[in-house]
C-alpha atoms as one frame of an Amber mdcrd trajectory, in Angstrom:
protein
  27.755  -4.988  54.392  27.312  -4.189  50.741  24.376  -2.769  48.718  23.893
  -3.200  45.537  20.967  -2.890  42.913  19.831  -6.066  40.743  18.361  -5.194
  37.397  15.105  -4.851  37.156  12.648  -7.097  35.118  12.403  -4.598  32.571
  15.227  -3.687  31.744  16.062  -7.534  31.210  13.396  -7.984  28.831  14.828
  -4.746  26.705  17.940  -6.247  26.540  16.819  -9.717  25.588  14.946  -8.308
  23.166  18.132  -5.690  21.238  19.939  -9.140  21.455  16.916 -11.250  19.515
  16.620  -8.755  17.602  20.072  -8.050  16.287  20.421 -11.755  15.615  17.796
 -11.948  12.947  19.511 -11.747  10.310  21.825 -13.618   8.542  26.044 -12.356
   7.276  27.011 -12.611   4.044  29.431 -15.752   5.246  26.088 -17.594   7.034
  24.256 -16.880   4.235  26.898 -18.682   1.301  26.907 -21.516   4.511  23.151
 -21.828   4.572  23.260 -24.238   0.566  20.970 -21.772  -1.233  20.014 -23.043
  -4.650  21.410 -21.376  -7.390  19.464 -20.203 -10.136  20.160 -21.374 -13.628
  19.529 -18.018 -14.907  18.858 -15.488 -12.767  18.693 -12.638 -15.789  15.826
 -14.074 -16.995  14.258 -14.485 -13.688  14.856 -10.903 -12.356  14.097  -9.602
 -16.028  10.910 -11.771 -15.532   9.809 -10.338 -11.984  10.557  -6.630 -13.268
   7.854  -6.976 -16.254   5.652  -8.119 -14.254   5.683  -5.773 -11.297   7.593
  -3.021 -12.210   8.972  -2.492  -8.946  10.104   0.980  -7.484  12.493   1.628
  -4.690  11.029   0.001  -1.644   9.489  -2.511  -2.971   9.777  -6.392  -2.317
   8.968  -8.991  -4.741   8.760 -12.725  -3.482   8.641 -15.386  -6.057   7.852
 -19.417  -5.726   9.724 -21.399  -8.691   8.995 -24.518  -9.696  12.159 -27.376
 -10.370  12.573 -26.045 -13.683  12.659 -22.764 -12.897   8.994 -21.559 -14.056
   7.054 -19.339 -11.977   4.464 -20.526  -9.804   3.101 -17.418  -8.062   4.806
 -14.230  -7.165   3.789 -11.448  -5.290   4.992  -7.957  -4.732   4.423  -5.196
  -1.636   5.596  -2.020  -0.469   8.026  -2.185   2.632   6.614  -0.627   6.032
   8.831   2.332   7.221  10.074   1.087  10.113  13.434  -0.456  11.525  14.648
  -3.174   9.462  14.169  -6.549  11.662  14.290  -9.864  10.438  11.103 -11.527
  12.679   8.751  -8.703  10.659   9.861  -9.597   7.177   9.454 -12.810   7.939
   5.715 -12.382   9.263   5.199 -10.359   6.043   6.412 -12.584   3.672   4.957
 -15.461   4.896   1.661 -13.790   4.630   2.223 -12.959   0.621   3.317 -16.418
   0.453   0.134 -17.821   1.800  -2.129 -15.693  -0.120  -0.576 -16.451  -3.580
   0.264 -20.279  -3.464  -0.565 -23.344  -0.832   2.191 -24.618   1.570   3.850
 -27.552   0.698   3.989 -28.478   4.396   3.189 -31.987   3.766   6.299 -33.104
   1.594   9.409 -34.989   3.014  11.280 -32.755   0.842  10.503 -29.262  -1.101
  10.457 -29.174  -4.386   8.798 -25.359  -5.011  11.862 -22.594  -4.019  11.346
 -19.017  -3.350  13.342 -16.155  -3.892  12.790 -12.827  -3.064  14.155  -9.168
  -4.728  14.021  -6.380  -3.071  14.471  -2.763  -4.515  15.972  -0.632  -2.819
  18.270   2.720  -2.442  22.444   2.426  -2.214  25.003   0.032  -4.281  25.421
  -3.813  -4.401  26.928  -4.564  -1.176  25.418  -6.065   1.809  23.247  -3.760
   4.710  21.955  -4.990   7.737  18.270  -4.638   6.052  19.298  -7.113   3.335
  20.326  -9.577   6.697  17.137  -9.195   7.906  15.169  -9.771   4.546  17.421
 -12.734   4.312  16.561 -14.011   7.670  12.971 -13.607   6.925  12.826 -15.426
   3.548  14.671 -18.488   5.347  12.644 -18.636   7.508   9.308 -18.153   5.622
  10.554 -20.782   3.679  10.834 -23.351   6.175   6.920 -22.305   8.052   5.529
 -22.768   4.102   7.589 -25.627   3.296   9.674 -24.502   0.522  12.881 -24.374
  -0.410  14.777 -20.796   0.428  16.820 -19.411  -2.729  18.062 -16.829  -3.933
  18.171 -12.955  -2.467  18.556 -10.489  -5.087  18.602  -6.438  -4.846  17.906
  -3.747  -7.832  18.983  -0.969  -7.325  20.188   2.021  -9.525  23.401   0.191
 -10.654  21.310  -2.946 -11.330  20.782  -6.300  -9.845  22.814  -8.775  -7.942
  22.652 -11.982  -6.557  23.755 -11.353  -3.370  26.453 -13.990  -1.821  26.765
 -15.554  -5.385  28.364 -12.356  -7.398  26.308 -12.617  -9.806  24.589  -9.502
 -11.238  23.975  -7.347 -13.965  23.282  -3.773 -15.168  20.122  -4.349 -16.609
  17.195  -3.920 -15.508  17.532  -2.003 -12.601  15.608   0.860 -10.220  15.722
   3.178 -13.225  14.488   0.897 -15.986  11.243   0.906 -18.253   9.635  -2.527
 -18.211  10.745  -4.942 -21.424   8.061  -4.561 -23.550   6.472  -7.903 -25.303
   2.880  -7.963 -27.256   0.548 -10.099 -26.554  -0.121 -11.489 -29.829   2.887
 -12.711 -30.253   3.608 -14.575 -27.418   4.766 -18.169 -28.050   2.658 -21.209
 -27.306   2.347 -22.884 -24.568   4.875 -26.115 -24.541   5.239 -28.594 -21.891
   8.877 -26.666 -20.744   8.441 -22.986 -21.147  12.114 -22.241 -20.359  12.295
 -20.275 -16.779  10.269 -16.991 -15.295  10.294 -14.938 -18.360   8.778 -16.935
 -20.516   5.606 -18.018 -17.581   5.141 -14.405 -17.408   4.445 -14.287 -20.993
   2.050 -17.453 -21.538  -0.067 -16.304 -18.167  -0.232 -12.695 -19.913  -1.314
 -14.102 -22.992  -4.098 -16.547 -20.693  -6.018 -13.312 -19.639
């Protein structure tokens, strides 16, 4: 006769829950698999998103773009201290997302994209935390019915597209905002020419 002990319901549940956990988030290689959009130009966009918010380390901007690259909403928030985990950034921006701009639930297709950049301490290359944030934008995308693009980070070196190689020294964690007055800010036309230049005609609206 043998004994043995089965594992108990517990400890089941703790390790089915380490395993959901570690799969949300996405590699660099399922990322470049997943089709993100690439922006046009993603200087003028992050360049955009800095004026606006002037983000400091921890902090997570999430931006909807329209086709042509304007800005429809954006919205910025400090991240929790807390393990990294792909199911909470998700909750979190979905609930920015929601606050700032209406699904687009109702459409065959998207046509609105978000992107999110995220601010944060260490170099270019790929963490765990930015496979979580990019687990949680993909999947915020797809609950709000938009399209999920690109991921970028800022950090002292600058910012970078990450799984495009794109990037770029300026601006990053350490820079001043780009000034621009007011009073000179150009008309509005019926194609404003990306992020940076929304950000100017809704600063010249107030």
């Amino acid at each position: 006769m043998t004994f043995g002990f089965a594992p108990s319901s517990a400890a089941s549940l703790s390790t089915s829950a380490s395993a959901a956990s570690a799969s949300r988030l996405l590699e660099p290689a399922e990322w470049a698999d997943a089709g993100i959009p690439l922006l046009r130009n993603p200087r003028e966009v992050v360049s955009g998103l800095h004026t606006r918010h002037l983000p400091r380390l921890g902090t997570a901007i999430v931006a909807v773009l329209d086709p042509e690259e304007r800005l429809c909403a954006s919205a910025s928030f400090r991240r929790r201290t807390a393990p990294a985990d792909g199911w909470m950034f998700r909750n979190v921006l979905l609930d920015q997302l929601r606050r700032v701009i209406p699904h687009d639930l109702r459409r065959r297709t998207p046509v609105r994209t978000a992107v999110l950049l995220y601010c944060r301490e260490g170099d270019a290359r790929w963490t765990e935390e930015d496979g979580a944030w990019m687990w949680g934008l993909r999947d915020a995308c797809t609950l709000h019915g938009l399209r999920c693009g690109a991921y970028i980070t800022l950090t002292h070196d600058g910012w970078q597209v990450l799984g495009e190689g794109r990037g770029g020294r300026r601006p990053s964690a350490d820079s001043a905002p780009e000034p621009f007055a007011l009073s000179q800010s150009p008309p509005l036309t019926p194609r404003t020419g990306g992020a940076a230049s929304e950000v100017l005609r809704r600063a010249a609206a107030r």
